[in-house]
Amino acid sequence: MISKKLQEAINKQINNEFYSEYLYLSMAAYFDAENLDGIAHFFYVQTKEENVHAMKLFRFLIEKGGRVKLHAIDAPKSEFKSVIEPFEMSLKHEQHISKCIDDLMDTAIKENDHGVISFLKWFVDEQVEEEATAEKLLYKVKLVKGEGQGLLMLNNELAGYTPKKTGAEEKA
Ligand code: OFO
């Protein structure tokens, strides 16, 4: 059983996660077209991770006896003024998502739903990691001013990027 209020809030977060998937897919397409396939690979991996987040919420809501309601996904930006911009956007976006998760947790606390509170703790921890990764990459791409040999080195570094196993991957 789940309250109407929490059901709505989780459905909203499912949409946020699908939007994140879309946003990173758009960034991956941009870097792919720019022949920066290592950076594109990083964003393709992020894309898959966001789908895992969305589906984790999706499955949990059904398990709690709630109803999933899918909303329209906004179109993300597809052109960027420099290679630095997607990294800036990515950090800003993850900070926004952290705030959304905090708000969702506040609602679960107000509704006194311990099952949801316990479930959401994984997302709280995941957001710390998401922000840290985005912050580190923005720092690096700014350090090399988004160009030249430094950019190629970052591209090569990200070609081998694998996400840390969190346990959510297998379930989704
Ligand atoms: Fe789902 O963590 Fe990023 O947005």
Coordinates of N, CA and C and ligand atoms in Angstrom, one line a residue:
M1 N 0.8 -1.2 0.0 CA 0.0 0.0 0.0 C 0.9 1.3 0.0
I2 N 0.4 2.3 -0.7 CA 1.2 3.5 -0.8 C 0.2 4.7 -0.9
S3 N 0.5 5.8 -0.2 CA -0.4 7.0 -0.3 C -0.4 7.6 -1.7
K4 N -1.5 8.2 -2.0 CA -1.7 8.9 -3.3 C -0.6 9.9 -3.5
K5 N -0.3 10.6 -2.4 CA 0.8 11.7 -2.5 C 2.1 11.1 -2.9
L6 N 2.5 10.0 -2.2 CA 3.8 9.4 -2.5 C 3.8 8.7 -3.9
Q7 N 2.7 8.2 -4.3 CA 2.6 7.6 -5.6 C 2.8 8.6 -6.7
E8 N 2.2 9.8 -6.5 CA 2.4 10.9 -7.5 C 3.9 11.3 -7.5
A9 N 4.4 11.5 -6.3 CA 5.8 11.9 -6.2 C 6.8 10.9 -6.8
I10 N 6.5 9.6 -6.7 CA 7.4 8.6 -7.3 C 7.2 8.6 -8.8
N11 N 6.0 8.8 -9.3 CA 5.8 8.9 -10.7 C 6.5 10.1 -11.3
K12 N 6.5 11.2 -10.6 CA 7.2 12.4 -11.0 C 8.8 12.1 -11.1
Q13 N 9.3 11.3 -10.1 CA 10.7 11.0 -10.1 C 11.0 10.0 -11.3
I14 N 10.1 9.1 -11.6 CA 10.3 8.2 -12.7 C 10.5 9.1 -14.0
N15 N 9.7 10.1 -14.1 CA 9.8 11.0 -15.3 C 11.2 11.7 -15.3
N16 N 11.6 12.2 -14.1 CA 12.9 12.9 -14.0 C 14.0 12.0 -14.4
E17 N 13.9 10.7 -14.1 CA 15.0 9.8 -14.4 C 15.0 9.5 -15.9
F18 N 13.8 9.3 -16.5 CA 13.7 9.1 -17.9 C 14.2 10.4 -18.7
Y19 N 13.9 11.5 -18.1 CA 14.5 12.8 -18.7 C 16.0 12.8 -18.7
S20 N 16.6 12.3 -17.5 CA 18.0 12.2 -17.4 C 18.6 11.3 -18.5
E21 N 17.9 10.2 -18.7 CA 18.3 9.2 -19.7 C 18.4 9.9 -21.1
Y22 N 17.3 10.7 -21.4 CA 17.2 11.4 -22.6 C 18.3 12.5 -22.8
L23 N 18.5 13.2 -21.7 CA 19.5 14.3 -21.7 C 20.9 13.7 -22.0
Y24 N 21.3 12.6 -21.3 CA 22.6 12.0 -21.5 C 22.7 11.4 -22.9
L25 N 21.6 10.9 -23.4 CA 21.6 10.3 -24.7 C 21.9 11.4 -25.8
S26 N 21.3 12.5 -25.5 CA 21.5 13.7 -26.4 C 23.0 14.1 -26.4
M27 N 23.6 14.1 -25.2 CA 25.0 14.5 -25.0 C 25.9 13.5 -25.7
A28 N 25.5 12.2 -25.5 CA 26.3 11.1 -26.2 C 26.3 11.3 -27.7
A29 N 25.1 11.6 -28.2 CA 25.0 11.8 -29.7 C 25.9 13.0 -30.1
Y30 N 25.9 14.0 -29.4 CA 26.7 15.2 -29.7 C 28.2 14.9 -29.7
F31 N 28.7 14.2 -28.7 CA 30.1 13.8 -28.7 C 30.5 12.8 -29.7
D32 N 29.6 11.9 -30.0 CA 29.8 10.9 -31.0 C 30.0 11.6 -32.4
A33 N 29.1 12.6 -32.7 CA 29.2 13.3 -33.9 C 30.5 14.2 -34.0
E34 N 31.0 14.5 -32.8 CA 32.2 15.3 -32.7 C 33.5 14.4 -32.8
N35 N 33.3 13.1 -33.0 CA 34.3 12.1 -33.0 C 35.1 12.0 -31.7
L36 N 34.4 12.4 -30.6 CA 35.0 12.2 -29.3 C 34.4 10.9 -28.7
D37 N 34.7 9.8 -29.3 CA 34.0 8.6 -28.9 C 34.2 8.1 -27.5
G38 N 35.3 8.5 -26.9 CA 35.5 8.1 -25.4 C 34.5 8.8 -24.5
I39 N 34.4 10.1 -24.8 CA 33.4 10.9 -24.0 C 32.0 10.5 -24.3
A40 N 31.7 10.2 -25.6 CA 30.4 9.7 -26.0 C 30.1 8.4 -25.2
H41 N 31.1 7.5 -25.1 CA 31.0 6.3 -24.4 C 30.5 6.5 -22.9
F42 N 31.2 7.5 -22.3 CA 30.8 7.9 -20.9 C 29.4 8.2 -20.8
F43 N 28.9 9.1 -21.8 CA 27.5 9.5 -21.7 C 26.5 8.4 -22.1
Y44 N 27.0 7.5 -23.0 CA 26.1 6.3 -23.3 C 25.9 5.4 -22.0
V45 N 27.0 5.3 -21.2 CA 27.0 4.5 -20.0 C 26.0 5.2 -19.0
Q46 N 26.1 6.6 -18.9 CA 25.3 7.3 -18.0 C 23.8 7.1 -18.4
T47 N 23.6 7.1 -19.7 CA 22.2 6.9 -20.3 C 21.6 5.6 -19.7
K48 N 22.4 4.6 -19.8 CA 21.9 3.3 -19.3 C 21.6 3.3 -17.8
E49 N 22.5 4.0 -17.1 CA 22.4 4.1 -15.6 C 21.1 4.8 -15.3
E50 N 20.7 5.8 -16.0 CA 19.5 6.6 -15.7 C 18.3 5.7 -16.0
N51 N 18.4 4.8 -17.0 CA 17.3 3.9 -17.2 C 17.1 2.9 -16.1
V52 N 18.2 2.5 -15.5 CA 18.2 1.6 -14.3 C 17.5 2.3 -13.2
H53 N 17.9 3.6 -13.0 CA 17.2 4.4 -11.9 C 15.7 4.5 -12.1
A54 N 15.3 4.8 -13.3 CA 13.9 4.9 -13.6 C 13.2 3.6 -13.3
M55 N 13.8 2.5 -13.8 CA 13.1 1.2 -13.7 C 13.1 0.7 -12.3
K56 N 14.1 1.1 -11.5 CA 14.1 0.7 -10.1 C 12.9 1.3 -9.4
L57 N 12.7 2.6 -9.6 CA 11.5 3.3 -9.1 C 10.2 2.7 -9.6
F58 N 10.2 2.4 -10.9 CA 9.0 1.8 -11.6 C 8.6 0.5 -10.9
R59 N 9.6 -0.4 -10.7 CA 9.3 -1.7 -10.2 C 8.9 -1.6 -8.7
F60 N 9.6 -0.7 -8.0 CA 9.3 -0.5 -6.6 C 7.8 -0.1 -6.4
L61 N 7.4 0.9 -7.2 CA 6.0 1.4 -7.1 C 5.0 0.3 -7.3
I62 N 5.2 -0.5 -8.3 CA 4.3 -1.6 -8.5 C 4.3 -2.6 -7.3
E63 N 5.5 -2.9 -6.8 CA 5.6 -3.8 -5.7 C 4.9 -3.2 -4.4
K64 N 4.8 -1.9 -4.3 CA 4.2 -1.3 -3.2 C 2.7 -1.2 -3.4
G65 N 2.2 -1.7 -4.5 CA 0.8 -1.7 -4.8 C 0.3 -0.4 -5.4
G66 N 1.3 0.4 -5.9 CA 0.9 1.6 -6.6 C 0.7 1.5 -8.1
R67 N 0.3 2.6 -8.7 CA 0.1 2.6 -10.2 C 1.2 3.5 -10.8
V68 N 1.8 2.9 -11.8 CA 2.8 3.7 -12.6 C 2.0 4.6 -13.6
K69 N 2.3 5.9 -13.6 CA 1.8 6.7 -14.6 C 2.9 7.4 -15.4
L70 N 3.1 7.1 -16.6 CA 4.2 7.7 -17.4 C 3.8 9.0 -18.0
H71 N 4.6 10.0 -17.8 CA 4.3 11.4 -18.3 C 5.2 11.6 -19.5
A72 N 4.9 12.7 -20.3 CA 5.7 13.0 -21.4 C 7.1 13.4 -21.0
I73 N 8.1 13.0 -21.8 CA 9.5 13.4 -21.5 C 9.8 14.6 -22.4
D74 N 10.3 15.7 -21.7 CA 10.7 16.9 -22.4 C 11.9 16.6 -23.4
A75 N 12.0 17.4 -24.4 CA 13.1 17.3 -25.3 C 14.3 17.9 -24.7
P76 N 15.4 17.2 -24.7 CA 16.7 17.8 -24.2 C 17.3 18.7 -25.2
K77 N 18.3 19.5 -24.8 CA 19.1 20.3 -25.7 C 19.9 19.4 -26.6
S78 N 20.1 19.7 -27.9 CA 20.9 18.8 -28.7 C 22.2 19.4 -29.3
E79 N 22.2 20.8 -29.2 CA 23.4 21.5 -29.7 C 24.0 22.2 -28.5
F80 N 25.4 22.2 -28.5 CA 26.1 22.8 -27.4 C 27.1 23.8 -27.9
K81 N 27.3 24.9 -27.1 CA 28.2 25.9 -27.7 C 29.7 25.5 -27.6
S82 N 30.0 24.6 -26.7 CA 31.4 24.1 -26.6 C 31.3 22.7 -26.0
V83 N 32.5 22.0 -26.0 CA 32.5 20.7 -25.3 C 32.4 20.8 -23.8
I84 N 32.6 22.0 -23.3 CA 32.5 22.2 -21.8 C 31.0 22.2 -21.4
E85 N 30.2 22.8 -22.2 CA 28.8 23.0 -21.8 C 28.0 21.8 -21.3
P86 N 28.1 20.6 -22.0 CA 27.4 19.4 -21.5 C 27.9 19.0 -20.1
F87 N 29.2 19.2 -19.8 CA 29.7 18.9 -18.5 C 29.1 19.8 -17.4
E88 N 29.0 21.1 -17.8 CA 28.4 22.1 -16.9 C 26.9 21.7 -16.6
M89 N 26.3 21.4 -17.7 CA 24.8 21.1 -17.6 C 24.6 19.8 -16.8
S90 N 25.5 18.9 -17.0 CA 25.5 17.6 -16.3 C 25.6 17.8 -14.8
L91 N 26.5 18.6 -14.3 CA 26.7 18.9 -12.9 C 25.4 19.6 -12.3
K92 N 25.0 20.6 -13.1 CA 23.8 21.3 -12.6 C 22.6 20.4 -12.5
H93 N 22.5 19.5 -13.5 CA 21.3 18.6 -13.6 C 21.4 17.6 -12.4
E94 N 22.6 17.1 -12.1 CA 22.7 16.1 -11.0 C 22.4 16.8 -9.6
Q95 N 22.8 18.1 -9.5 CA 22.4 18.8 -8.3 C 20.9 19.0 -8.2
H96 N 20.3 19.2 -9.3 CA 18.8 19.3 -9.3 C 18.2 18.0 -8.9
I97 N 18.7 16.9 -9.5 CA 18.1 15.6 -9.2 C 18.3 15.2 -7.7
S98 N 19.4 15.6 -7.1 CA 19.7 15.4 -5.7 C 18.6 16.1 -4.9
K99 N 18.2 17.3 -5.3 CA 17.2 18.1 -4.6 C 15.8 17.4 -4.8
C100 N 15.6 16.8 -6.0 CA 14.3 16.1 -6.2 C 14.2 14.9 -5.3
I101 N 15.4 14.2 -5.1 CA 15.4 13.0 -4.3 C 15.2 13.4 -2.8
D102 N 15.8 14.5 -2.4 CA 15.6 15.0 -1.0 C 14.1 15.3 -0.8
D103 N 13.5 16.0 -1.8 CA 12.1 16.4 -1.6 C 11.2 15.1 -1.5
L104 N 11.6 14.1 -2.3 CA 10.8 12.9 -2.3 C 11.0 12.2 -0.9
M105 N 12.2 12.2 -0.4 CA 12.5 11.6 0.9 C 11.6 12.4 2.0
D106 N 11.6 13.7 1.9 CA 10.8 14.5 2.8 C 9.3 14.1 2.8
T107 N 8.8 13.9 1.6 CA 7.4 13.4 1.5 C 7.2 12.1 2.1
A108 N 8.2 11.2 1.9 CA 8.1 9.8 2.5 C 8.1 9.9 4.0
I109 N 8.9 10.8 4.5 CA 9.0 11.0 6.0 C 7.7 11.6 6.5
K110 N 7.2 12.6 5.8 CA 5.9 13.2 6.2 C 4.8 12.2 6.2
E111 N 4.8 11.2 5.2 CA 3.8 10.2 5.1 C 4.1 9.0 6.1
N112 N 5.2 9.1 6.7 CA 5.6 8.1 7.7 C 5.6 6.7 7.0
D113 N 6.1 6.6 5.8 CA 6.2 5.3 5.1 C 7.6 4.8 5.1
H114 N 7.9 3.9 6.0 CA 9.3 3.4 6.3 C 9.8 2.6 5.1
G115 N 8.9 1.9 4.4 CA 9.3 1.1 3.3 C 9.9 2.0 2.2
V116 N 9.3 3.1 1.9 CA 9.8 4.1 0.9 C 11.0 4.8 1.4
I117 N 11.1 5.1 2.7 CA 12.2 5.8 3.3 C 13.5 4.9 3.1
S118 N 13.3 3.6 3.4 CA 14.4 2.7 3.3 C 14.8 2.5 1.9
F119 N 13.9 2.4 1.0 CA 14.2 2.3 -0.5 C 14.9 3.5 -1.0
L120 N 14.5 4.7 -0.6 CA 15.1 5.9 -1.1 C 16.5 6.2 -0.7
K121 N 16.9 5.5 0.4 CA 18.3 5.7 0.9 C 19.4 5.4 -0.2
W122 N 19.1 4.4 -1.0 CA 20.0 4.0 -2.1 C 20.1 5.2 -3.1
F123 N 19.1 5.9 -3.3 CA 19.1 7.0 -4.3 C 19.9 8.2 -3.7
V124 N 19.7 8.4 -2.4 CA 20.4 9.5 -1.7 C 21.9 9.2 -1.8
D125 N 22.4 8.0 -1.6 CA 23.8 7.7 -1.7 C 24.3 7.8 -3.2
E126 N 23.4 7.3 -4.1 CA 23.8 7.3 -5.5 C 24.0 8.8 -6.0
Q127 N 23.2 9.7 -5.5 CA 23.3 11.1 -5.9 C 24.6 11.7 -5.4
V128 N 25.1 11.3 -4.3 CA 26.4 11.8 -3.8 C 27.5 11.4 -4.9
E129 N 27.4 10.2 -5.3 CA 28.4 9.7 -6.3 C 28.2 10.4 -7.7
E130 N 26.9 10.6 -8.1 CA 26.6 11.2 -9.4 C 27.2 12.6 -9.4
E131 N 27.0 13.4 -8.3 CA 27.5 14.7 -8.3 C 29.0 14.8 -8.3
A132 N 29.6 13.8 -7.5 CA 31.1 13.8 -7.4 C 31.7 13.5 -8.8
T133 N 31.1 12.6 -9.5 CA 31.6 12.2 -10.9 C 31.5 13.4 -11.8
A134 N 30.3 14.1 -11.8 CA 30.1 15.2 -12.7 C 31.0 16.4 -12.4
E135 N 31.3 16.6 -11.1 CA 32.1 17.7 -10.6 C 33.6 17.5 -11.1
K136 N 34.0 16.2 -10.9 CA 35.4 15.9 -11.3 C 35.6 16.1 -12.8
L137 N 34.7 15.6 -13.6 CA 34.8 15.7 -15.0 C 34.8 17.2 -15.5
L138 N 33.9 18.0 -14.9 CA 33.8 19.4 -15.2 C 35.2 20.1 -14.9
Y139 N 35.7 19.7 -13.8 CA 37.0 20.3 -13.4 C 38.1 19.9 -14.4
K140 N 38.1 18.7 -14.9 CA 39.1 18.2 -15.8 C 38.9 18.9 -17.2
V141 N 37.7 18.9 -17.7 CA 37.5 19.5 -19.0 C 37.8 21.0 -19.0
K142 N 37.6 21.7 -17.9 CA 37.9 23.1 -17.8 C 39.4 23.3 -17.7
L143 N 40.1 22.4 -17.0 CA 41.5 22.4 -16.9 C 42.2 22.4 -18.2
V144 N 41.7 21.7 -19.2 CA 42.3 21.6 -20.5 C 41.6 22.5 -21.5
K145 N 40.7 23.4 -20.9 CA 40.0 24.4 -21.7 C 39.2 23.8 -22.8
G146 N 38.8 22.5 -22.7 CA 38.0 21.9 -23.6 C 38.6 21.7 -25.0
E147 N 39.9 21.7 -25.1 CA 40.6 21.6 -26.4 C 41.9 20.9 -26.4
G148 N 42.4 20.7 -27.6 CA 43.7 20.1 -27.9 C 44.0 18.8 -27.3
Q149 N 45.3 18.6 -27.0 CA 45.8 17.3 -26.5 C 45.1 16.9 -25.2
G150 N 44.9 17.9 -24.3 CA 44.3 17.6 -23.0 C 42.9 17.0 -23.2
L151 N 42.2 17.5 -24.2 CA 40.8 17.0 -24.5 C 40.9 15.5 -25.0
L152 N 41.9 15.3 -25.9 CA 42.1 14.0 -26.4 C 42.5 13.0 -25.3
M153 N 43.2 13.5 -24.3 CA 43.6 12.6 -23.2 C 42.4 12.3 -22.3
L154 N 41.5 13.3 -22.1 CA 40.3 13.0 -21.4 C 39.4 12.0 -22.1
N155 N 39.4 12.2 -23.5 CA 38.6 11.3 -24.3 C 39.1 9.9 -24.2
N156 N 40.4 9.7 -24.2 CA 41.0 8.4 -24.0 C 40.7 7.8 -22.7
E157 N 40.8 8.6 -21.6 CA 40.5 8.2 -20.3 C 39.1 7.7 -20.2
L158 N 38.1 8.4 -20.7 CA 36.7 8.0 -20.6 C 36.3 6.9 -21.5
A159 N 37.2 6.5 -22.5 CA 36.9 5.4 -23.3 C 36.8 4.1 -22.5
G160 N 37.5 4.1 -21.4 CA 37.5 2.9 -20.6 C 36.6 3.0 -19.4
Y161 N 35.7 4.0 -19.4 CA 34.9 4.2 -18.2 C 33.9 3.1 -18.0
T162 N 33.9 2.6 -16.7 CA 32.8 1.6 -16.3 C 32.2 2.1 -15.0
P163 N 30.9 2.0 -14.9 CA 30.3 2.5 -13.6 C 30.6 1.6 -12.5
K164 N 30.6 2.1 -11.3 CA 30.8 1.3 -10.1 C 29.6 0.4 -9.9
K165 N 29.8 -0.9 -9.6 CA 28.6 -1.7 -9.4 C 27.9 -1.4 -8.1
T166 N 26.6 -1.1 -8.2 CA 25.9 -0.7 -7.0 C 24.9 -1.7 -6.6
G167 N 24.6 -2.7 -7.4 CA 23.7 -3.8 -7.1 C 22.3 -3.5 -7.7
A168 N 22.1 -2.3 -8.2 CA 20.8 -2.0 -8.8 C 20.8 -2.5 -10.3
E169 N 22.0 -2.6 -10.9 CA 22.0 -3.1 -12.3 C 21.4 -4.4 -12.5
E170 N 21.7 -5.3 -11.6 CA 21.2 -6.7 -11.9 C 19.7 -6.8 -11.7
K171 N 19.1 -5.9 -10.9 CA 17.7 -6.0 -10.6 C 16.8 -5.4 -11.8
A172 N 17.4 -4.4 -12.4 CA 16.6 -3.7 -13.4 C 16.6 -4.4 -14.8
Ligands
OFO1 FE1 19.5 9.3 -11.8 O1 21.0 10.1 -11.3 FE2 21.6 11.1 -12.6 O2 20.2 12.1 -13.0

